[in-house]
């Protein structure tokens, strides 16, 4: 058939209309409702009935409801918010206008990006957006559907790891049309721009193209190949709204759009879209490898089975439906990222933007992306060392390889880009924890030490070819001053206290790598640097009596004086002393040396007094990240999420059990607003999973766990290569939240509260007896 271009029999509107609003929810007999004003969700088989992808799409959760597989490169999801903080994932539950379905998204971040390759089916001239109702929207793992009110089109989405599959059912008699928008972006508020668009109509059934964008990820690249189940009848390609001639168009502009009309028949329009970070050929090979023979319904079933295989080896007994929904949805969120970022044949884009072959790096090497490490080193990666230990080893190898490609370990890596986002060099915590637990056999300790030292040492002169402004965000001047003075001065660096405390912890993990590498000098050097937290603590009980505290971590100036005035509640970003918080939260970030923190605070009683003061301080949300408060403890952000477990280092460990129970009950709910802060690519959910199990790792790098309050009567989780670890809670219930006794593998825990990874690495049983009254176990 000879293709021809036209204006598709109607004038095409080019200007996007940013429509938003709220619609009511109607009942639908074919779906299960979360209740109240919550979105409805399609029920999956087995334990998938407890997974609700709409949890976290409201409030500040910033999750997306679309189709994705575990670690899938494709996240095919609707975009209904394009600007503002709530556009981070492209979707917010409060809005009722869909602009289309794009193929890449971020789960729960506080910054937006991606939203690549937008598709929107339409009829007539309705090519810009459509209203929708919650009663006509549904999702389950690996599947999303919605009816577009403006056109009556039913859109269904599913995915393989590298392929998005669309099925659009049009109203009888309507001409079937599709918009493909390469200029669409979700991160304009963060300077996002579509840099290069290429699109080509290859034949009657195939469209290929690429999109390069800049923004949070300065040089983000996605290639695609789209194949249709019916022939193209007419098309037009526009750039900046102007029709172009020919069947292909390449531009450095940012607004290339194809409007396509298909041969008329009543069957649904189906599209398979392969993605690649390397090339359009790679995208086609991915499509052929993963979805060439799949029907849409077969792909949905395959996605369901993949999710079942990833979730149903977590066996839970007891708990309410709400608690089971919270648990399995949280587990679902922990498996979205890091995600695979290489083609099926092993080709991938390195940090230096060169194309690599995975087989040339290492046998079975896997390249990953979306490492939100400042968030995820705390609970997500420790969880994976338990339940997916082989992944922990792969991440360690992958991060070190990224150092070899780019010259530094990344701290928030996004599609082979150094974003420089957040604090310090958290890669070392993830690498160290895997090595300490014996999960990184493929890591040479000398290589790990080289990467860690290079990333924690001030040497910008080695990066003359780098964009210097970008380099400053990755290798920050805090390092220079810490090397010179032992601390980061507040009048010379931004967020000095947060960087100083976190870098001290990271330096402690580097000392462990040095020990494993046999480098005694580096071990001693980094052990000394790890004590740098002491520089920031001002122990002055009289000065802080009004706060019932003995002291706080404070910003120190270049001349050694404290910054004045000081207010521990002050979280103003302009002041620049703390990252996403204030002194109340950051005072506690010394996980590498809790006995030392006790010492600088003034001893055991002062430590306990300060903990009580934190949880009883006035609730004051100083920033948008400070949500889910108990006093000045913040559950909605990561810096002090280990703090509830610090009562286990006192003679009142039952306070840990009380606080954890309160958080599990009040700050995680089976509703769109049910995640109390940014989900942060699995970080918030991993805290829930670990805490619901009844234990937590306070210090990644120290393979020690401490107990909390188990939520369920029994949970069996996968560990090791084929073992299981069971956590049982006798006499458990909402009125019996206090631990009366606890054993592991039949013997009492160390000091009644702590146990080691080695005790359950290959299997075992942690047994609680619960009761209604507090009991000291240590």
XYZ file of C-alpha atoms in Angstrom:
778
model
C 0.000 0.000 0.000
C 1.311 3.493 -0.796
C 1.318 5.722 2.239
C 0.070 9.264 1.939
C 0.066 12.162 4.323
C -2.888 14.435 5.068
C -4.286 16.574 7.782
C -6.402 13.593 8.876
C -9.622 15.240 7.718
C -9.622 17.681 10.639
C -7.655 20.626 11.899
C -5.102 19.484 14.487
C -4.888 21.562 17.626
C -1.258 21.968 18.689
C -1.463 23.843 21.962
C -1.703 21.656 25.096
C -4.452 22.599 27.503
C -3.344 22.061 31.099
C -6.637 20.874 32.510
C -7.040 19.522 36.028
C -9.777 18.846 38.513
C -11.551 16.234 40.570
C -14.338 13.889 39.575
C -16.612 11.699 41.634
C -16.216 7.948 41.899
C -19.039 5.696 40.774
C -19.381 2.064 41.700
C -18.422 -0.546 39.132
C -19.386 -4.193 39.570
C -16.346 -5.481 37.692
C -13.755 -3.849 39.909
C -12.905 -3.767 43.582
C -13.141 -0.426 45.344
C -10.723 0.777 47.971
C -13.649 2.576 49.607
C -14.557 6.217 50.036
C -13.079 8.448 47.357
C -10.263 6.045 46.532
C -9.503 4.974 42.968
C -10.789 1.545 42.077
C -8.505 -1.222 40.945
C -8.837 -4.340 38.850
C -8.245 -7.405 40.968
C -5.333 -9.633 40.043
C -5.165 -13.367 40.768
C -3.943 -14.848 44.046
C -2.069 -12.480 46.310
C -2.097 -9.849 43.543
C -5.571 -8.965 44.812
C -3.721 -7.221 47.645
C -1.663 -5.034 45.297
C -3.216 -1.658 44.521
C -1.095 0.446 42.117
C -3.129 3.538 43.033
C -1.692 3.588 46.562
C 0.704 6.512 46.667
C -0.760 8.339 43.667
C -2.364 10.920 45.984
C -0.947 13.396 48.502
C 2.885 13.453 48.156
C 3.421 9.773 47.267
C 4.172 10.484 43.579
C 3.764 6.886 42.403
C 2.277 5.951 39.024
C -0.503 3.406 38.404
C 0.569 2.126 34.985
C 1.931 -1.156 33.666
C 5.430 -2.225 34.679
C 7.259 -5.474 35.386
C 9.783 -6.006 38.167
C 12.851 -3.939 37.186
C 11.164 -3.150 33.869
C 12.725 -0.563 31.575
C 9.186 0.263 30.377
C 6.730 1.955 32.757
C 3.690 2.515 30.523
C 1.382 4.859 32.397
C -1.056 7.749 31.925
C 0.148 11.320 32.266
C -2.407 13.601 33.907
C -0.153 16.237 35.470
C 2.625 17.876 33.469
C 3.973 20.621 35.741
C 4.570 21.225 39.421
C 5.917 18.986 42.175
C 3.071 16.506 41.751
C 4.083 15.862 38.144
C 7.113 13.859 39.297
C 5.608 10.567 38.129
C 3.311 12.153 35.531
C 0.199 11.170 37.486
C -1.653 12.550 40.483
C -4.876 11.119 41.827
C -6.579 14.506 42.166
C -6.625 15.197 38.419
C -9.205 14.127 35.826
C -7.527 14.947 32.496
C -5.270 12.515 30.639
C -2.813 13.903 28.079
C -1.705 10.500 26.867
C 0.276 7.416 27.786
C 4.061 7.656 27.905
C 6.516 4.801 28.265
C 8.948 5.824 31.019
C 8.204 7.086 34.530
C 9.734 7.518 37.968
C 8.100 6.018 41.045
C 7.710 8.314 44.008
C 10.471 10.832 43.390
C 10.551 14.464 44.462
C 11.832 15.608 41.066
C 10.273 14.822 37.688
C 11.764 13.500 34.486
C 11.166 10.954 31.693
C 7.636 10.689 30.266
C 9.152 9.538 26.972
C 7.234 8.751 23.758
C 3.654 9.800 24.486
C 0.785 8.016 22.703
C -2.777 9.343 22.666
C -5.597 7.658 20.728
C -8.239 10.084 19.521
C -11.194 10.663 17.229
C -12.178 13.765 15.314
C -9.946 16.628 16.446
C -9.686 15.510 20.108
C -5.906 15.099 19.928
C -4.723 17.017 22.983
C -6.285 15.420 26.068
C -9.403 13.829 27.484
C -11.354 13.880 30.699
C -11.784 10.561 32.546
C -13.645 9.260 35.563
C -12.282 7.154 38.407
C -15.174 4.762 37.955
C -13.819 4.002 34.474
C -10.182 3.542 35.544
C -8.524 0.393 36.857
C -5.103 -1.123 37.444
C -3.382 -4.237 38.706
C 0.275 -5.305 38.503
C 1.285 -5.200 34.846
C -2.019 -3.758 33.563
C -3.862 -0.432 33.384
C -7.135 0.564 31.732
C -9.248 3.684 31.386
C -12.117 4.992 29.284
C -11.504 8.444 27.835
C -14.689 10.443 28.304
C -14.137 12.897 25.471
C -13.867 10.203 22.810
C -15.302 7.026 24.360
C -12.039 5.171 23.626
C -11.108 2.394 26.044
C -7.329 2.302 26.521
C -5.623 -0.789 27.906
C -1.911 -1.008 28.667
C 0.472 -3.811 29.591
C 4.209 -4.389 29.340
C 7.118 -6.751 29.119
C 10.487 -5.655 30.451
C 11.394 -3.588 27.383
C 8.112 -3.399 25.433
C 4.917 -1.469 26.039
C 1.714 -2.943 24.601
C -1.367 -0.806 23.913
C -4.900 -1.828 22.991
C -7.366 0.887 22.068
C -11.031 0.060 21.518
C -12.774 2.848 19.625
C -16.532 3.504 19.537
C -18.274 1.807 16.637
C -17.991 3.791 13.424
C -15.344 6.252 14.667
C -12.174 6.811 12.651
C -9.210 5.409 14.544
C -6.408 7.933 15.077
C -3.247 8.080 17.173
C -0.891 10.851 18.208
C 2.791 10.077 18.853
C 4.408 12.996 20.672
C 8.208 13.073 21.048
C 8.304 16.562 22.535
C 6.223 15.599 25.567
C 8.080 16.041 28.849
C 7.317 15.880 32.559
C 10.175 17.945 33.920
C 9.795 21.444 32.541
C 9.772 22.792 36.110
C 13.283 21.431 36.519
C 14.568 22.812 33.236
C 13.495 19.795 31.222
C 13.554 20.109 27.465
C 13.296 17.742 24.541
C 16.588 18.263 22.683
C 16.527 15.990 19.646
C 13.501 14.308 18.060
C 13.633 11.861 15.178
C 10.606 10.090 13.762
C 10.170 7.973 10.645
C 7.198 6.132 9.157
C 9.063 3.050 7.942
C 6.197 1.166 6.326
C 2.459 0.631 6.618
C 2.836 -0.899 10.081
C 5.983 0.572 11.610
C 7.151 3.859 13.133
C 10.620 4.332 14.602
C 12.350 7.232 16.298
C 14.389 8.595 19.148
C 14.210 11.296 21.763
C 17.097 12.997 23.538
C 16.129 15.219 26.449
C 17.808 17.352 29.062
C 16.745 18.325 32.536
C 17.297 16.388 35.729
C 19.096 13.848 33.539
C 21.188 16.167 31.387
C 21.553 13.761 28.447
C 18.749 11.221 28.496
C 18.291 8.989 25.426
C 15.450 6.711 24.399
C 14.931 4.944 21.061
C 11.703 3.240 20.045
C 10.147 0.984 17.444
C 6.339 0.868 17.242
C 4.458 -1.820 15.301
C 0.705 -1.681 14.645
C -1.755 -4.498 14.022
C -3.407 -2.644 11.129
C -2.085 -0.504 8.284
C -1.612 3.234 8.364
C -3.983 5.000 5.963
C -2.898 8.614 6.371
C -0.450 10.581 8.495
C 1.127 13.940 9.056
C 4.339 14.809 10.897
C 4.613 18.238 12.517
C 7.480 20.136 14.142
C 6.652 23.121 16.328
C 3.122 22.726 14.992
C 4.114 23.083 11.356
C 3.405 20.189 8.940
C 6.530 18.623 7.434
C 6.923 16.850 4.107
C 8.031 13.262 3.683
C 7.796 10.143 5.802
C 10.519 11.066 8.281
C 11.626 14.107 10.180
C 14.744 14.759 12.240
C 15.194 17.944 14.213
C 16.984 19.478 17.127
C 13.672 21.051 18.032
C 11.521 19.805 20.847
C 8.079 19.234 19.417
C 7.948 16.516 16.767
C 4.510 14.900 16.605
C 2.994 12.306 14.277
C -0.777 12.180 13.742
C -1.779 8.856 12.232
C -5.062 7.557 10.859
C -5.584 3.823 10.337
C -7.542 1.760 7.868
C -11.125 1.663 8.978
C -12.445 -1.462 10.698
C -14.157 -2.185 13.972
C -11.370 -4.215 15.637
C -9.240 -2.605 18.390
C -6.034 -0.842 17.430
C -3.054 -2.599 18.995
C 0.498 -1.278 19.234
C 3.722 -2.858 20.444
C 6.461 -0.367 21.343
C 9.977 -1.594 21.967
C 12.355 0.730 23.814
C 16.139 0.842 23.870
C 18.742 3.129 25.456
C 21.070 2.408 22.510
C 19.379 2.421 19.083
C 16.191 1.932 17.084
C 17.618 -1.398 15.920
C 18.009 -2.349 19.561
C 14.423 -1.327 20.200
C 13.234 -3.561 17.378
C 15.333 -6.474 18.605
C 13.861 -6.027 22.084
C 10.366 -6.048 20.629
C 11.057 -9.177 18.617
C 12.692 -10.939 21.570
C 9.999 -10.178 24.136
C 6.683 -9.525 22.421
C 6.700 -10.508 18.742
C 4.568 -13.606 19.298
C 2.533 -12.281 22.226
C -1.088 -11.257 21.947
C -2.173 -8.450 24.219
C -4.086 -10.807 26.522
C -1.133 -13.198 26.664
C 1.099 -10.291 27.671
C -1.301 -9.384 30.489
C -1.249 -12.975 31.744
C 2.532 -13.128 31.458
C 2.844 -9.888 33.434
C 0.544 -11.262 36.133
C 2.572 -14.451 36.379
C 5.815 -12.511 36.580
C 4.485 -10.459 39.461
C 3.102 -13.558 41.163
C 6.524 -15.192 40.935
C 8.056 -12.117 42.535
C 5.546 -11.701 45.344
C 3.935 -15.000 46.295
C 7.031 -16.419 48.004
C 6.219 -13.930 50.773
C 3.625 -15.909 52.712
C 1.626 -13.986 55.298
C -0.718 -15.301 57.964
C -2.940 -13.007 60.005
C -3.516 -9.322 59.490
C -6.487 -7.405 58.156
C -7.224 -6.905 54.473
C -5.961 -3.341 54.831
C -2.676 -4.520 56.347
C -2.233 -7.185 53.682
C -2.913 -4.592 50.984
C -0.377 -2.224 52.529
C 2.206 -4.994 52.789
C 1.942 -6.490 49.311
C 1.605 -3.096 47.626
C 4.696 -1.910 49.487
C 6.522 -5.046 48.376
C 5.367 -4.346 44.799
C 6.798 -0.832 44.988
C 10.165 -2.147 46.221
C 10.564 -4.198 43.046
C 10.140 -1.452 40.437
C 13.712 -0.122 40.636
C 16.629 -0.199 40.165
C 15.513 -1.166 36.691
C 17.240 -2.949 33.819
C 18.887 -0.492 31.444
C 20.265 -2.607 28.646
C 18.976 -4.329 25.548
C 18.066 -7.997 25.399
C 21.325 -8.647 23.539
C 23.393 -6.970 26.288
C 24.040 -3.591 24.643
C 23.827 -0.651 27.037
C 24.748 3.019 27.373
C 27.554 3.725 29.817
C 28.033 6.714 32.098
C 30.429 8.132 29.482
C 27.719 7.726 26.793
C 29.716 5.017 25.038
C 27.897 1.828 24.043
C 29.058 -1.273 25.916
C 28.395 -4.976 25.583
C 27.495 -6.506 28.937
C 29.367 -9.717 28.142
C 32.609 -7.753 27.808
C 32.224 -6.425 31.373
C 31.535 -9.684 33.187
C 29.690 -12.944 32.782
C 25.961 -12.405 33.361
C 26.581 -8.685 33.881
C 23.452 -6.552 34.179
C 23.332 -2.783 33.848
C 20.720 -1.041 36.006
C 19.434 2.493 36.313
C 17.343 4.719 38.616
C 19.500 4.418 41.715
C 17.878 6.731 44.264
C 20.623 5.822 46.696
C 20.368 8.549 49.324
C 16.836 7.254 49.907
C 17.309 3.556 49.251
C 20.556 2.657 51.048
C 18.637 2.842 54.330
C 15.965 0.145 53.862
C 15.432 -0.866 50.225
C 18.910 -2.207 49.582
C 19.154 -3.881 53.013
C 15.810 -5.581 52.271
C 17.134 -6.856 48.960
C 20.249 -8.282 50.634
C 17.852 -10.501 52.570
C 15.230 -11.460 49.988
C 17.140 -10.997 46.709
C 20.790 -11.486 47.690
C 21.903 -12.116 44.116
C 20.608 -8.647 43.211
C 22.682 -7.075 45.969
C 25.809 -8.511 44.399
C 24.764 -7.349 40.934
C 24.172 -3.802 42.181
C 27.626 -3.667 43.773
C 29.293 -4.817 40.541
C 27.169 -2.412 38.498
C 27.958 0.620 40.656
C 31.681 -0.036 40.496
C 31.433 -0.404 36.729
C 29.685 2.974 36.584
C 32.707 4.419 38.386
C 34.988 2.863 35.778
C 32.923 4.402 32.974
C 32.418 7.857 34.463
C 35.192 8.388 36.995
C 32.977 8.684 40.090
C 30.404 6.587 41.864
C 26.939 8.051 41.198
C 24.755 9.217 44.064
C 21.444 9.534 42.133
C 21.965 7.888 38.747
C 19.264 8.343 36.097
C 19.460 6.693 32.656
C 23.290 6.789 32.581
C 23.447 10.337 33.945
C 25.065 11.790 37.028
C 22.293 13.995 38.402
C 24.284 14.983 41.475
C 21.081 14.965 43.502
C 21.099 14.641 47.290
C 23.894 14.232 49.805
C 27.318 12.640 49.849
C 28.382 9.377 48.207
C 25.788 6.761 49.270
C 26.933 4.183 46.701
C 29.612 3.120 49.167
C 26.998 2.137 51.761
C 25.262 -0.179 49.294
C 28.510 -1.717 48.081
C 29.826 -2.185 51.630
C 26.652 -3.801 52.945
C 26.695 -6.370 50.131
C 30.396 -7.087 50.708
C 30.111 -7.385 54.494
C 27.274 -9.881 54.084
C 29.307 -11.981 51.650
C 27.002 -11.247 48.715
C 29.510 -9.592 46.385
C 31.905 -12.379 45.429
C 32.367 -10.814 42.008
C 33.621 -7.562 43.541
C 37.373 -7.148 43.903
C 37.834 -5.280 47.226
C 40.693 -3.334 45.662
C 38.372 -2.123 42.886
C 35.712 -1.198 45.430
C 38.256 0.733 47.500
C 39.575 2.580 44.451
C 36.045 3.665 43.490
C 35.180 4.659 47.068
C 38.347 6.691 47.637
C 38.069 8.433 44.264
C 34.468 9.409 45.058
C 35.273 10.723 48.547
C 38.460 12.658 47.719
C 38.696 16.195 46.347
C 40.326 16.015 42.894
C 38.328 18.078 40.366
C 41.431 18.600 38.246
C 41.041 15.034 36.982
C 37.794 15.947 35.218
C 38.787 18.721 32.850
C 36.446 17.403 30.150
C 33.446 17.382 32.424
C 30.945 20.139 32.653
C 32.324 21.848 35.746
C 28.946 22.893 37.127
C 27.767 19.297 36.942
C 30.985 18.105 38.558
C 30.399 20.406 41.508
C 27.118 18.687 42.247
C 28.773 15.261 42.266
C 32.124 16.054 43.875
C 31.003 18.789 46.223
C 33.346 21.177 48.070
C 32.277 19.620 51.365
C 34.894 16.976 50.647
C 37.635 19.585 50.256
C 36.831 21.224 53.585
C 36.419 17.950 55.437
C 39.901 16.982 54.243
C 41.267 20.375 55.355
C 39.337 21.064 58.565
C 37.571 17.877 59.574
C 34.170 19.455 58.949
C 32.196 21.331 56.286
C 31.856 25.038 57.213
C 28.375 26.495 56.892
C 29.609 29.766 55.389
C 31.429 27.923 52.578
C 29.123 24.976 51.777
C 25.405 24.335 51.377
C 23.583 21.903 53.694
C 26.824 21.596 55.622
C 25.471 19.637 58.592
C 23.717 17.046 56.448
C 26.755 16.546 54.244
C 29.068 16.390 57.237
C 27.019 13.771 59.075
C 26.320 11.621 56.042
C 29.876 11.760 54.754
C 31.124 10.662 58.171
C 28.890 7.588 57.933
C 29.955 6.882 54.359
C 33.599 7.241 55.424
C 32.998 4.577 58.042
C 31.735 2.199 55.349
C 34.837 2.977 53.290
C 36.977 1.990 56.271
C 35.319 -1.439 56.136
C 36.090 -1.747 52.420
C 39.712 -0.777 53.163
C 39.884 -3.501 55.794
C 38.551 -6.082 53.333
C 41.075 -4.825 50.756
C 43.917 -5.162 53.266
C 44.773 -1.459 53.216
C 45.422 -0.634 56.869
C 46.418 2.970 56.219
C 43.154 3.764 54.426
C 41.213 1.934 57.110
C 42.681 4.158 59.807
C 42.276 7.313 57.697
C 38.588 6.707 57.066
C 37.886 5.577 60.614
C 39.180 8.981 61.706
C 37.032 10.755 59.132
C 34.030 8.758 60.373
C 34.343 10.547 63.725
C 33.778 13.890 62.021
C 30.189 13.963 63.236
C 31.523 15.132 66.615
C 32.421 18.487 65.070
C 28.752 19.419 64.678
C 27.309 18.523 68.076
C 26.829 21.319 70.582
C 26.282 19.781 74.031
C 24.719 22.533 76.111
C 21.860 21.326 78.332
C 21.189 24.771 79.765
C 20.959 26.460 76.374
C 18.513 23.889 75.047
C 16.444 23.405 78.192
C 13.363 24.911 76.533
C 13.463 22.014 74.045
C 14.050 19.385 76.781
C 17.226 18.466 74.904
C 20.892 18.378 75.891
C 22.197 19.452 72.501
C 21.832 19.463 68.723
C 23.867 19.023 65.561
C 24.585 22.601 64.498
C 26.197 24.382 61.545
C 29.773 25.467 62.248
C 31.470 28.390 60.516
C 34.903 28.520 58.902
C 36.383 30.217 61.983
C 35.095 27.441 64.229
C 32.183 29.365 65.746
C 28.564 28.218 65.637
C 26.199 29.885 63.180
C 23.919 32.248 65.044
C 21.052 32.498 65.650
C 20.121 28.828 65.993
C 16.643 27.326 65.984
C 16.363 23.511 65.841
C 12.987 23.878 64.077
C 14.453 25.944 61.263
C 14.196 24.034 57.979
C 14.325 27.009 55.650
C 16.125 26.016 52.486
C 17.644 29.477 52.164
C 19.565 28.987 55.407
C 21.161 25.984 53.767
C 22.268 24.024 56.828
C 20.164 20.855 56.481
C 18.815 18.822 53.583
C 15.024 18.416 53.629
C 14.790 18.785 57.370
C 16.082 20.507 60.474
C 18.335 19.846 63.427
C 15.737 17.767 65.244
C 15.917 15.087 62.558
C 19.564 15.364 61.537
C 20.958 15.250 65.083
C 20.396 11.493 65.023
C 22.263 10.587 61.870
C 25.240 8.776 63.382
C 24.322 5.141 62.623
C 27.992 4.123 62.499
C 28.681 5.070 66.138
C 25.637 5.044 68.385
C 27.773 4.630 71.549
C 29.747 7.697 70.451
C 26.540 9.653 69.876
C 25.450 8.755 73.396
C 28.767 10.014 74.675
C 28.617 13.424 72.983
C 25.028 13.851 74.139
C 26.078 13.357 77.735
C 25.512 9.666 78.405
C 22.721 7.119 78.601
C 20.133 9.277 80.332
C 20.782 12.269 78.080
C 20.462 10.037 75.005
C 17.086 8.799 76.201
C 16.046 12.337 77.197
C 16.848 13.581 73.699
C 14.881 10.762 72.088
C 11.864 11.610 74.222
C 12.278 15.280 73.351
C 12.272 14.470 69.618
C 9.022 12.516 69.739
C 7.341 15.048 72.048
C 8.423 18.265 70.327
C 5.770 20.411 68.718
C 4.743 19.217 65.276
C 5.951 21.770 62.750
C 6.177 20.852 59.059
C 9.070 23.040 58.012
C 9.261 21.833 54.380
C 7.098 19.902 51.933
C 9.227 16.829 52.685
C 8.517 16.965 56.419
C 5.286 14.972 56.625
C 4.103 12.174 58.873
C 5.244 13.791 62.101
C 5.379 12.398 65.622
C 6.700 15.416 67.429
C 9.667 16.334 65.243
C 10.258 12.773 64.055
C 9.466 12.655 60.315
C 8.289 9.410 58.741
C 7.587 11.029 55.373
C 11.285 11.479 54.587
C 14.333 9.311 55.092
C 16.976 11.076 57.270
C 15.690 9.899 60.648
C 13.681 6.789 59.763
C 16.075 4.660 61.835
C 15.392 6.690 64.972
C 12.359 4.763 66.323
C 14.681 1.784 66.705
C 17.215 3.715 68.797
C 15.141 3.117 71.941
C 16.517 -0.418 71.718
C 19.810 1.095 72.872
C 18.120 2.277 76.085
C 16.336 0.607 78.980
C 12.957 1.493 77.421
C 12.889 -0.613 74.238
C 9.099 -0.857 74.379
C 9.012 2.709 73.101
C 10.378 1.400 69.806
C 7.456 -1.024 69.708
C 4.923 1.723 70.450
C 6.256 4.122 67.842
C 6.654 1.503 65.107
C 3.107 0.312 65.759
C 1.816 3.885 65.468
C 3.669 4.467 62.196
C 2.508 1.200 60.640
C -1.074 1.922 61.654
C -1.394 5.634 60.869
C 1.095 6.547 58.137
C 0.536 3.676 55.693
C -3.012 3.234 54.430
C -4.665 1.369 51.506
C -5.698 4.600 49.797
C -4.199 6.885 47.146
C -2.992 9.139 49.986
C -1.712 6.122 51.881
C 2.026 6.864 51.629
C 2.753 9.816 53.876
C 5.657 11.221 51.839
C 7.458 10.721 48.547
C 7.687 6.971 47.940
C 11.266 7.552 46.724
C 11.623 4.552 44.416
C 10.820 1.956 47.064
C 12.419 3.592 50.098
C 9.220 4.334 52.028
C 7.740 0.971 51.127
C 10.860 -0.954 52.140
C 10.698 0.641 55.593
C 7.147 -0.639 55.885
C 8.023 -4.162 54.728
C 10.980 -4.467 57.095
C 9.119 -2.986 60.038
C 6.005 -5.095 59.430
C 8.255 -8.164 59.555
C 9.370 -7.080 63.021
C 13.025 -6.133 62.587
C 15.239 -3.469 61.026
C 18.875 -2.855 60.086
C 19.874 0.497 61.556
C 23.347 0.598 60.006
C 23.953 -0.750 56.487
C 27.503 -2.042 56.615
C 26.906 -3.575 60.056
C 25.005 -6.825 59.476
C 23.137 -6.490 62.766
C 19.367 -6.270 63.096
C 17.208 -5.081 65.947
C 13.603 -5.900 66.737
C 10.492 -3.789 66.495
C 6.844 -4.813 66.521
C 5.863 -7.653 64.136
C 2.574 -6.866 62.432
C 1.475 -10.362 61.329
C 1.076 -13.715 63.076
C 3.512 -15.345 60.675
C 5.461 -14.286 57.616
C 7.740 -16.537 55.608
C 10.166 -14.783 53.290
C 12.756 -16.031 50.785
C 16.424 -15.875 51.803
C 19.657 -17.234 50.416
C 19.505 -19.354 47.309
C 16.571 -21.535 48.308
C 15.981 -21.034 52.020
C 13.169 -19.355 53.927
C 13.091 -17.250 57.062
C 9.943 -17.344 59.181
C 8.894 -14.647 61.616
C 6.174 -15.762 64.028
C 4.322 -13.711 66.626
C 2.406 -15.626 69.281
C -0.496 -13.838 70.970
C -0.274 -11.039 68.412
C -2.925 -8.383 67.927
C -3.721 -4.667 68.038
C -3.866 -4.757 71.848
C -0.740 -6.878 72.212
C 1.932 -4.710 70.672
C 4.673 -5.307 73.239
C 7.357 -7.964 72.877
C 7.501 -10.291 75.880
C 10.228 -12.571 74.567
C 11.997 -13.276 71.298
C 14.267 -16.031 70.033
C 16.070 -16.812 66.798
C 16.481 -20.439 65.809
C 15.528 -21.424 69.338
C 17.944 -19.268 71.325
C 17.568 -15.844 72.883
C 18.721 -12.797 70.959
C 21.865 -10.963 71.927
C 20.873 -8.666 74.814
C 17.327 -9.664 73.940
C 17.104 -7.196 71.054
C 19.744 -7.867 68.376
C 20.706 -10.616 65.959
C 23.061 -11.097 63.013
C 22.572 -11.672 59.303
C 24.601 -14.875 59.538
C 21.939 -16.349 61.828
C 19.289 -16.414 59.098
C 21.164 -15.955 55.803
C 20.331 -19.496 54.718
C 17.080 -19.824 56.630
C 15.729 -19.878 60.154
C 12.978 -18.673 62.437
C 12.524 -15.521 64.488
C 9.883 -16.129 67.171
C 8.103 -13.411 69.154
C 5.719 -13.699 72.072
C 3.568 -10.586 72.343
C 1.605 -9.088 75.213
C -0.380 -6.038 76.358
C 2.235 -4.538 78.695
C 5.780 -3.238 78.129
C 8.664 -5.446 79.130
C 12.379 -4.699 79.304
C 14.317 -7.312 77.335
C 17.822 -5.907 77.637
